[in-house]
Coordinates of C-alpha atoms and ligand atoms in Angstrom, one line a residue:
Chain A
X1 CA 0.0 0.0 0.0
X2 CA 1.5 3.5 -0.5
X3 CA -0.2 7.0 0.5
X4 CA -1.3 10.5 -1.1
X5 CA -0.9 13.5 1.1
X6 CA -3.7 15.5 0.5
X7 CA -3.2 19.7 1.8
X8 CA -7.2 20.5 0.6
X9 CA -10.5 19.3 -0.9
X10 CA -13.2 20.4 -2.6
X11 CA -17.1 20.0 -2.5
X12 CA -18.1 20.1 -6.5
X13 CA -21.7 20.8 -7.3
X14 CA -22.4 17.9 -9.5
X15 CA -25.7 19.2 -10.5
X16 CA -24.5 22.2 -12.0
X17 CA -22.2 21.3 -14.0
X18 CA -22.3 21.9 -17.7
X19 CA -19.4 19.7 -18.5
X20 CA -17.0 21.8 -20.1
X21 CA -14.1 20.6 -18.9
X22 CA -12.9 23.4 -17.7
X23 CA -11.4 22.2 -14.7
X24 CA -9.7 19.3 -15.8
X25 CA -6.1 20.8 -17.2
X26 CA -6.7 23.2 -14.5
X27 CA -5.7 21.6 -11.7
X28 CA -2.1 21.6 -11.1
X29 CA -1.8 17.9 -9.2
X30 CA -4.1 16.6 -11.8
X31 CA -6.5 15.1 -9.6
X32 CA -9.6 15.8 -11.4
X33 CA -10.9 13.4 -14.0
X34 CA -14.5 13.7 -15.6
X35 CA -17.3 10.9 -14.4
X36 CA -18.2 8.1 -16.4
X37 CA -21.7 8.8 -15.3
X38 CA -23.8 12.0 -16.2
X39 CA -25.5 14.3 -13.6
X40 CA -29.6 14.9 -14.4
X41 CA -29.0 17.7 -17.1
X42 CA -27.0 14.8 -18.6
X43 CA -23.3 16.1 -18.4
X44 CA -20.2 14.5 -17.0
X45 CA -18.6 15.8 -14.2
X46 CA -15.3 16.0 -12.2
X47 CA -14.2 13.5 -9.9
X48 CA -11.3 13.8 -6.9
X49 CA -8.7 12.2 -6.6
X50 CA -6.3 12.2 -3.7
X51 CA -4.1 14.5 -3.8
X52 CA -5.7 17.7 -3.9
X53 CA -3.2 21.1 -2.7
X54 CA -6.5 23.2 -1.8
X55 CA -4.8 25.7 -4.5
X56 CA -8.1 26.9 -5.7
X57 CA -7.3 27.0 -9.5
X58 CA -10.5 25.1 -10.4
X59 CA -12.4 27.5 -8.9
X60 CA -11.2 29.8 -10.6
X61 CA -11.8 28.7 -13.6
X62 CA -15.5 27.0 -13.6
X63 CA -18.1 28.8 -15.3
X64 CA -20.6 27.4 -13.2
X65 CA -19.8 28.0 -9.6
X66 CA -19.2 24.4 -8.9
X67 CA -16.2 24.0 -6.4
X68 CA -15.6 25.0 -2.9
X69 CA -12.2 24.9 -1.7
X70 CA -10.8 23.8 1.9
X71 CA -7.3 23.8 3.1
X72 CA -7.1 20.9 5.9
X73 CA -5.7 21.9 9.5
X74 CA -3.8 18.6 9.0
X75 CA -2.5 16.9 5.7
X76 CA -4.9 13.9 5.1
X77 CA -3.0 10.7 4.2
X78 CA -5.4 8.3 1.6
X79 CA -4.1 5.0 0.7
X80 CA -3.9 4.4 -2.9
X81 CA -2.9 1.1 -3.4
X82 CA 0.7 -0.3 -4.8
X83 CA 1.5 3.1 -6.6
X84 CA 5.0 2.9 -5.3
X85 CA 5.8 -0.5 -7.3
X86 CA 5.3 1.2 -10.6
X87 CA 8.9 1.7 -11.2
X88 CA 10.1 4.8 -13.9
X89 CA 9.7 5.6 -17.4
X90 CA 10.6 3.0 -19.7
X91 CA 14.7 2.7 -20.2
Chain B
X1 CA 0.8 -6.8 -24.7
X2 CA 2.8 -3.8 -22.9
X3 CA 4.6 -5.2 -20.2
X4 CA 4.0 -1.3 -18.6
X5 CA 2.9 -1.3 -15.1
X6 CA -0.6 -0.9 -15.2
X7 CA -2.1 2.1 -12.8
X8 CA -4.0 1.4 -10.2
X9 CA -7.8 2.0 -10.0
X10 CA -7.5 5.3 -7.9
X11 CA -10.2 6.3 -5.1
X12 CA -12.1 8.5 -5.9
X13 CA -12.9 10.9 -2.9
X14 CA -16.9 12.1 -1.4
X15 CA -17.2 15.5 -2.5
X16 CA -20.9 16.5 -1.6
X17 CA -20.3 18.1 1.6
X18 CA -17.6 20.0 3.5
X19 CA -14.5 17.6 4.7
X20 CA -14.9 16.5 8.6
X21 CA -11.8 17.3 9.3
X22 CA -10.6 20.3 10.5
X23 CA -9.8 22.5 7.8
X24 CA -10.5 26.2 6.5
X25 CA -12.8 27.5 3.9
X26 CA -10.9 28.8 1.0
X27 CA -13.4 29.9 -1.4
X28 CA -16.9 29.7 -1.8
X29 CA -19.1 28.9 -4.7
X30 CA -20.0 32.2 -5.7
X31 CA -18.8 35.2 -4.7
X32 CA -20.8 37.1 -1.5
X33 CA -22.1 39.9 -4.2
X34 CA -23.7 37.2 -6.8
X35 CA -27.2 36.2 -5.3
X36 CA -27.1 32.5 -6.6
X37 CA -25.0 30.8 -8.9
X38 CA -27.5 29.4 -11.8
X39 CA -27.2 30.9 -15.3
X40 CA -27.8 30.1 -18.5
X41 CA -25.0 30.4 -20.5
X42 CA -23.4 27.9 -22.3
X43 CA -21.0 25.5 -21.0
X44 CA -17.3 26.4 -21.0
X45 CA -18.5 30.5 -21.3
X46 CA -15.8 32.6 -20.3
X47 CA -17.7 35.5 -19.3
X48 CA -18.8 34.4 -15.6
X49 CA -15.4 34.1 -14.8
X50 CA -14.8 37.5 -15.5
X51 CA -17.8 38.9 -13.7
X52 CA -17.1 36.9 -10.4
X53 CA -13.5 38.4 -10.7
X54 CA -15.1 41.6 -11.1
X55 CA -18.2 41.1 -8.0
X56 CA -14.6 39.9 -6.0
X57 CA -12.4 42.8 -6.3
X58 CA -15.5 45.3 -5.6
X59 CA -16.2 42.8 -2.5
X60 CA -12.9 43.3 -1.3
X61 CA -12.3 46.8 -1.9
X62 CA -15.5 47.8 0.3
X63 CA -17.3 49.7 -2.2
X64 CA -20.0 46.9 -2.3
X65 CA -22.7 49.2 -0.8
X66 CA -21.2 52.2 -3.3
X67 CA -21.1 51.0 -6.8
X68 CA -23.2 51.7 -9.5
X69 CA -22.9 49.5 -12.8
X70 CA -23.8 50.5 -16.3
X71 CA -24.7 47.3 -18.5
X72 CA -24.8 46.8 -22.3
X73 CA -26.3 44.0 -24.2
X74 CA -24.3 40.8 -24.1
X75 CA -24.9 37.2 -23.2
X76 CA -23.4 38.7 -19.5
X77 CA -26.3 41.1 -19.4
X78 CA -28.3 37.7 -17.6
X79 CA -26.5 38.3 -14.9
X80 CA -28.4 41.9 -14.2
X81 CA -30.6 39.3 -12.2
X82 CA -27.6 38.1 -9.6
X83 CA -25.3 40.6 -9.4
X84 CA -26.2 42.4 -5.7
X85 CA -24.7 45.9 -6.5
X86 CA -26.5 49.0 -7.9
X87 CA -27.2 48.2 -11.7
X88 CA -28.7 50.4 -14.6
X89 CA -29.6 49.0 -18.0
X90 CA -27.6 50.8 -20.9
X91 CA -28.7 50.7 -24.6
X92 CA -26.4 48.9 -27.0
X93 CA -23.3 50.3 -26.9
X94 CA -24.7 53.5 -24.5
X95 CA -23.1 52.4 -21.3
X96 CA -20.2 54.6 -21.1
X97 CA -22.3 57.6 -21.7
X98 CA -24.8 56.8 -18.9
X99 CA -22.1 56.0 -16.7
X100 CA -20.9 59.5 -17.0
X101 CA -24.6 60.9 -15.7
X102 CA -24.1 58.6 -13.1
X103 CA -20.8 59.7 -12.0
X104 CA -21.5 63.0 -12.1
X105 CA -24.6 63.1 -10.0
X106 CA -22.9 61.3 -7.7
X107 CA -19.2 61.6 -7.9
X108 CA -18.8 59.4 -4.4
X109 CA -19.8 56.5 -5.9
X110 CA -17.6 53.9 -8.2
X111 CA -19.1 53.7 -11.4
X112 CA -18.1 50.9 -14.0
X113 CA -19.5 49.9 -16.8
X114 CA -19.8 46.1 -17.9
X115 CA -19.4 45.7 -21.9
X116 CA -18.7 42.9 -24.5
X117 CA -17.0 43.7 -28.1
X118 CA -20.3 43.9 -30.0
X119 CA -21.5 46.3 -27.6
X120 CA -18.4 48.6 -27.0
X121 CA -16.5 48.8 -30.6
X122 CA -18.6 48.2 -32.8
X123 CA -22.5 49.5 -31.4
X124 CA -20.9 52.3 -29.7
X125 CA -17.2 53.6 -30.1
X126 CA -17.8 56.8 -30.1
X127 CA -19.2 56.6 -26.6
X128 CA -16.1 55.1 -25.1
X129 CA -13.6 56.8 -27.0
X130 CA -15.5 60.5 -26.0
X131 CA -15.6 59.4 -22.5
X132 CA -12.2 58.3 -21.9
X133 CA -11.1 61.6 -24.1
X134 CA -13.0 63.7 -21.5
X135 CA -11.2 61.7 -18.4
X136 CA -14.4 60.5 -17.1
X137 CA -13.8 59.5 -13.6
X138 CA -15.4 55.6 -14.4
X139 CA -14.2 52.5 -14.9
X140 CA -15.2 50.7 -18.7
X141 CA -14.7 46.7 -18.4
X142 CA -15.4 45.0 -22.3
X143 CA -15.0 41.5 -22.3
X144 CA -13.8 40.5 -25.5
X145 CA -14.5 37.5 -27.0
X146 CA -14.4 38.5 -30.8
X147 CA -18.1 37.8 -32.1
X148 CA -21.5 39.1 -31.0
X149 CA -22.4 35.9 -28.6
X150 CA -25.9 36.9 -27.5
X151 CA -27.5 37.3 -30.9
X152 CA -25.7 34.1 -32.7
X153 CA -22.1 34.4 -33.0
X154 CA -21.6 37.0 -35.8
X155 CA -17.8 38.7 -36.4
X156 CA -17.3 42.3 -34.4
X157 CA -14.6 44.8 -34.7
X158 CA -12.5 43.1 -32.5
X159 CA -12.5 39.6 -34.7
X160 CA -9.0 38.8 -35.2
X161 CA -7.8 38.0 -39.1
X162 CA -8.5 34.0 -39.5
X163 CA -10.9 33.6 -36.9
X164 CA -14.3 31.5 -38.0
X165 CA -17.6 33.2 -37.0
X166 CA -21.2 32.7 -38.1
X167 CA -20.6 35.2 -41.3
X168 CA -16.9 34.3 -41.8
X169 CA -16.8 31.2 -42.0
X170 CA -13.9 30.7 -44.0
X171 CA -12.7 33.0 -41.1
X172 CA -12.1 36.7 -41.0
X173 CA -10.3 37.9 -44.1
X174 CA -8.5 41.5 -44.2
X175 CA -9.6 42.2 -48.1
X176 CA -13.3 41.6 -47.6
X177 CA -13.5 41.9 -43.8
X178 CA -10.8 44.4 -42.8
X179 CA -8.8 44.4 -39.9
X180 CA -9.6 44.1 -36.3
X181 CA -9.8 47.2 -34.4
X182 CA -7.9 47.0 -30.9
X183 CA -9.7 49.2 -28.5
X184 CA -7.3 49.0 -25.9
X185 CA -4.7 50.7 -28.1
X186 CA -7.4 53.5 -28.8
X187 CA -7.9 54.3 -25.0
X188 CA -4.4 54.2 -23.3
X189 CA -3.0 57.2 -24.9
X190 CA -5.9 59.6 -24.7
X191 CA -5.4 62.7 -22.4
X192 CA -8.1 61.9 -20.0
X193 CA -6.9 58.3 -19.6
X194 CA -5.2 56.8 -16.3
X195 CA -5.2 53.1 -16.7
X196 CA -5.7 50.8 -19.5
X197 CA -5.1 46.8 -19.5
X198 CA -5.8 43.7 -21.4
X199 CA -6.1 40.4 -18.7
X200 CA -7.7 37.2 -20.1
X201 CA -9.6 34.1 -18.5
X202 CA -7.9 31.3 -20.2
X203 CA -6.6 29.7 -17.5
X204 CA -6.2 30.5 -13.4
X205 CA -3.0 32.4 -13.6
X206 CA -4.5 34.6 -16.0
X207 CA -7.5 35.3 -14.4
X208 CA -5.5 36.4 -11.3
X209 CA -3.9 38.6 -13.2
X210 CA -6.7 39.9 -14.5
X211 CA -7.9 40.3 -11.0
X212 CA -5.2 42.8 -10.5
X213 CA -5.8 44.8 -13.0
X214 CA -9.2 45.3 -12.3
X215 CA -8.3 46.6 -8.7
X216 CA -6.0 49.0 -10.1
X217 CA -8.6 50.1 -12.2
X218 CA -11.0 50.8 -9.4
X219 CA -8.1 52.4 -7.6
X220 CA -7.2 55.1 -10.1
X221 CA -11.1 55.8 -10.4
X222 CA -10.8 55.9 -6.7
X223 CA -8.0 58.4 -6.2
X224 CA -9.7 60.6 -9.0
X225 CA -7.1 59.9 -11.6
X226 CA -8.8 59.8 -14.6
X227 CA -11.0 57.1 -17.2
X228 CA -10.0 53.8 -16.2
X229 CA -10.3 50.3 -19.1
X230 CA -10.1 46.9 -18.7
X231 CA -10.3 44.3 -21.3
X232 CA -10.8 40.9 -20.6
X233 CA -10.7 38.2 -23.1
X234 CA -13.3 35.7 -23.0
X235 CA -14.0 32.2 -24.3
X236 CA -16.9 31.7 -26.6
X237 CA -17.0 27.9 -27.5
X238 CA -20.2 28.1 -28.7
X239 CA -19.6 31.0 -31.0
X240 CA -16.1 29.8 -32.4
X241 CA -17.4 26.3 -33.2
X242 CA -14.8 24.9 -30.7
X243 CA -15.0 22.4 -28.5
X244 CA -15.6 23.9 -24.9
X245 CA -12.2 22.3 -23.4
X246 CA -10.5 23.7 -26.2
X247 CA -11.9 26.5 -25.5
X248 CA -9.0 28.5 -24.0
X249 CA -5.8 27.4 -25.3
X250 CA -7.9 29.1 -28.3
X251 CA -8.5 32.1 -27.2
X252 CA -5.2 32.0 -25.8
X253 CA -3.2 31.4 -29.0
X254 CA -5.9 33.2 -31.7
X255 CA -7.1 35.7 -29.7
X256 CA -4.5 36.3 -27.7
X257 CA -1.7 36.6 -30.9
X258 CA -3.6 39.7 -31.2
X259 CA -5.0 41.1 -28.2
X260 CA -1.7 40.4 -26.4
X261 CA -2.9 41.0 -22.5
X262 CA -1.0 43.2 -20.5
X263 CA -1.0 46.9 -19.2
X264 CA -0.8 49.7 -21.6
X265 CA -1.1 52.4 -19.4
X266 CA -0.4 52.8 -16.0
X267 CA -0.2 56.8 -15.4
X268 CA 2.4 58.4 -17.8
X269 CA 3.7 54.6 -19.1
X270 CA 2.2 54.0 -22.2
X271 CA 2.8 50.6 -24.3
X272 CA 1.6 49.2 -27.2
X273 CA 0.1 46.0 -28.4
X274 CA 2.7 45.7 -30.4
X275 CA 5.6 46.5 -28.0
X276 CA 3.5 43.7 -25.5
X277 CA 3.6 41.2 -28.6
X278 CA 7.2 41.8 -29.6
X279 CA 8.0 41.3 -25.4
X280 CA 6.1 38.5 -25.4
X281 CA 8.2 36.9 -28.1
X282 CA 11.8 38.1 -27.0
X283 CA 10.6 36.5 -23.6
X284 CA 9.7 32.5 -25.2
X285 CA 12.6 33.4 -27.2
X286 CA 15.1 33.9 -24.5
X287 CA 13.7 30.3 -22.7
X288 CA 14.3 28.5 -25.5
X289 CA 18.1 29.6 -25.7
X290 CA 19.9 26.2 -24.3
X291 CA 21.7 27.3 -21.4
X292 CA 25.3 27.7 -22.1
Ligands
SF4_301 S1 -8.1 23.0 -5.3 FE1 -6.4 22.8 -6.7 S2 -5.5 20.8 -6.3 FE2 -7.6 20.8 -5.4 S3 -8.9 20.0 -7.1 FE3 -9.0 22.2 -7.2 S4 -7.3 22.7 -8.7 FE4 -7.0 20.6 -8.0
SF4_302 S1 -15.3 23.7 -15.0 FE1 -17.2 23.6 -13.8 S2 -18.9 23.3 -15.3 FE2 -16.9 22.8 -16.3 S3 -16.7 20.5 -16.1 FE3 -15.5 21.5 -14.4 S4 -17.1 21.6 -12.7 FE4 -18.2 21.2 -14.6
SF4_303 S1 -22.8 32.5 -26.9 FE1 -20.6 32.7 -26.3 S2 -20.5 34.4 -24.9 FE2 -22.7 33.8 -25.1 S3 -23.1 32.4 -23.3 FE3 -22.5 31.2 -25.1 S4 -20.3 30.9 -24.9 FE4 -20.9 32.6 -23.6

C-alpha cells in the first residue's frame, strides 16, 4: 500500500455542472478526471482524486460556480494502493 | 501486450459536503455579491469568470454598498438578475455615456461599466472613445470575445484575421472583412486616460492577473485619476465552433496573438500592443536559448 498527502478538498456541485471541462487541465496535481456517469442535465462531471493542494485553481476557472475549496488543518494521508511499485519511465 | 505497469484504480474521494476534518474554507461557490450561482449560458463560457473576478475585487475593496454598474447587451447582461450591486440597464453600446450621468450626479460613488465587443466597438465607439477623451472618472470593463455571442455568433470589430464566425466562416479575411480594431490601443493614450489593461480568463493564472488589473482600475477611479479600461478576453465555445475544453488554449493562442494582454497604461507609461507582442516573443525566445 502507498499513500497521497492531500493539503485541501473540494465539495463540487455535481448538478450544475455543464461539462465543459474546464477544470480538468486546470488543476495543477491533476487530480480531477470527468465521471463516467452524467449528472440529471446529462453532463459529465469531475471527480477527486487524492491528492488535492487546496490551490483553488478550479475555482477559478468554472463557469458554473461548482467548487468549494478547503485547506485541511492537518494533511490527510489516503491510501492508494501499490502506486509505489510502478517503477520509472521506460529505459 | 505492454509489459508497462498498469495504474491502479485510484479512489475517488466524497465531495458533496464540507470535509470533517478540521480544515479552512478557502473559497466559496459564488462570490458574496452574486445572489445564486444558476445561469444560462453555455457551457465552457468565459464571461462568468470575469464577472465573479469583477463582484470579487469590488467585494474586497469595500465599495459593495457604493457601486453603481452600467450594463450593455451581451450574453453577460443575464446576470443583471444576480449581481447584488446598484445596476442600470444601458442601450447597445450606450453604457459609457450613462455611466458619466451617473458619476457626475454622484461623484462618491464607483461607477463601471460592464461591456462585451459587439457592444463597446462596434455598437458604440464613439461613446467610449469621447468618454475616456474627457477623463471620465469611471471604470469601462469589455469583455472580449471577438463575435456578438448573444445574438448568434456574428464577427465584431474586435474579430481577429482567421478567426471562424457565423458570417466568416472561411474565417475573418482582411480584403473583404478588414482588420480588427484593438480598443485597448485606442484608450491608453488619450489625455483623459489613467489606466488601460488587457487580462484574459484562459486559465487560473491569467484570471488572477486579471484580477489585479481590475483593482488597479478601481483604484485610479478611486483616487480621482482619470478614465479607467479593462479588457478581458473571454471564451466563446459556442460561437467559435470549438470544443468547450479547447476552448481556452484558443483564445489563448488566436485571440490572444492579437489582443496580447498586459497593461498599456499605468499613469504616464504607455505601451503598445505591439511593443506587449514583440515582449512576449523576445521572452519565449530567450527560454528556448539552451543554457550555455
Ligand atoms: S483545489 Fe487545486 S488541487 Fe484541489 S482539485 Fe482544485 S485545482 Fe486541483
Ligand atoms: S469547469 Fe465547472 S462546469 Fe466545467 S466541467 Fe468543471 S465543474 Fe463542470
Ligand atoms: S454564446 Fe458565447 S458568450 Fe454567449 S453564453 Fe454562449 S459561450 Fe458565452
Amino acid at each position: 500500500m502507498s499513500t497521497v498527502e492531500a493539503r485541501g478538498t473540494i465539495t463540487i456541485a455535481v448538478e450544475r455542472c455543464k461539462g465543459c471541462e474546464l477544470c480538468i487541465p486546470a488543476c495543477p496535481p491533476r487530480v480531477l478526471r470527468m465521471s463516467a456517469d452524467h449528472n440529471e442535465t446529462g453532463y459529465a462531471y469531475p471527480e477527486l482524486l487524492p491528492g488535492c493542494t487546496g490551490c483553488g485553481a478550479c475555482l477559478l476557472v468554472c463557469p458554473d460556480f461548482c467548487f468549494e475549496v478547503y485547506q485541511y488543518e492537518t494533511p490527510i494521508l489516503h491510501e492508494v494502493g501499490a502506486i509505489g511499485d510502478l517503477g520509472g519511465p521506460e529505459s | 501486450m505492454s509489459d508497462r505497469p498498469v495504474l491502479p484504480e485510484l479512489p475517488t474521494l466524497p465531495t458533496d459536503a464540507p470535509p470533517s476534518e478540521p480544515a479552512r474554507q478557502l473559497g466559496h461557490f459564488r462570490p458574496r455579491l452574486l445572489l445564486h450561482e444558476d445561469h444560462d449560458l453555455c457551457p465552457g463560457c468565459g464571461e462568468p469568470l470575469a464577472i465573479r473576478t469583477l463582484l470579487e475585487v469590488i467585494d474586497e475593496m469595500g465599495e459593495a454598498e457604493n457601486t453603481i454598474g452600467v450594463v450593455g447587451i451581451g450574453c453577460y447582461t443575464a446576470f443583471t438578475s444576480t449581481m447584488d450591486v446598484d445596476l442600470v440597464q444601458a442601450l447597445h453600446g450606450r453604457a459609457p455615456s450613462v455611466a458619466t450621468g451617473a458619476k457626475r450626479m454622484r461623484p462618491e460613488t464607483i461607477v463601471f461599466t460592464l461591456q462585451g465587443d459587439g457592444d463597446m466597438v462596434n455598437e458604440g465607439l464613439q461613446e467610449v472613445l469621447h468618454t475616456a477623451a474627457r477623463g471620465e472618472s469611471v471604470t469601462c470593463v469589455m469583455l472580449n470575445n471577438g463575435v456578438f455571442g448573444e445574438t448568434g455568433g456574428h464577427m465584431t470589430a474586435t474579430t481577429v484575421l482567421g478567426q471562424r464566425t457565423k458570417n466568416s466562416l472561411e474565417g475573418r479575411d482582411a480584403g473583404y472583412h478588414g482588420y480588427p480594431i484593438l480598443i485597448a490601443d485606442l484608450l491608453a493614450p488619450l489625455g483623459g486616460t489613467a489606466y488601460a489593461a488587457r487580462g484574459s480568463v484562459h486559465d487560473a493564472p491569467a484570471v488572477g492577473r486579471t484580477k489585479n488589473m481590475l483593482r488597479r482600475a478601481l483604484e485610479t477611479q478611486r483616487r480621482g485619476d482619470g478614465f479607467s479600461f479593462v479588457e478581458i478576453l473571454t471564451m466563446c465555445p459556442t460561437g467559435w465552433f470549438v470544443p468547450t475544453a479547447e476552448g481556452p488554449g484558443y483564445l489563448n493562442s488566436v485571440l490572444g496573438a492579437v489582443h496580447a494582454t498586459g497593461e498599456l497604461r499605468n499613469a504616464e507609461r504607455l505601451v503598445t500592443t505591439a511593443e506587449l507582442l514583440q515582449a512576449a516573443k523576445d521572452d519565449a525566445g530567450r527560454r528556448e536559448e539552451p543554457l550555455s
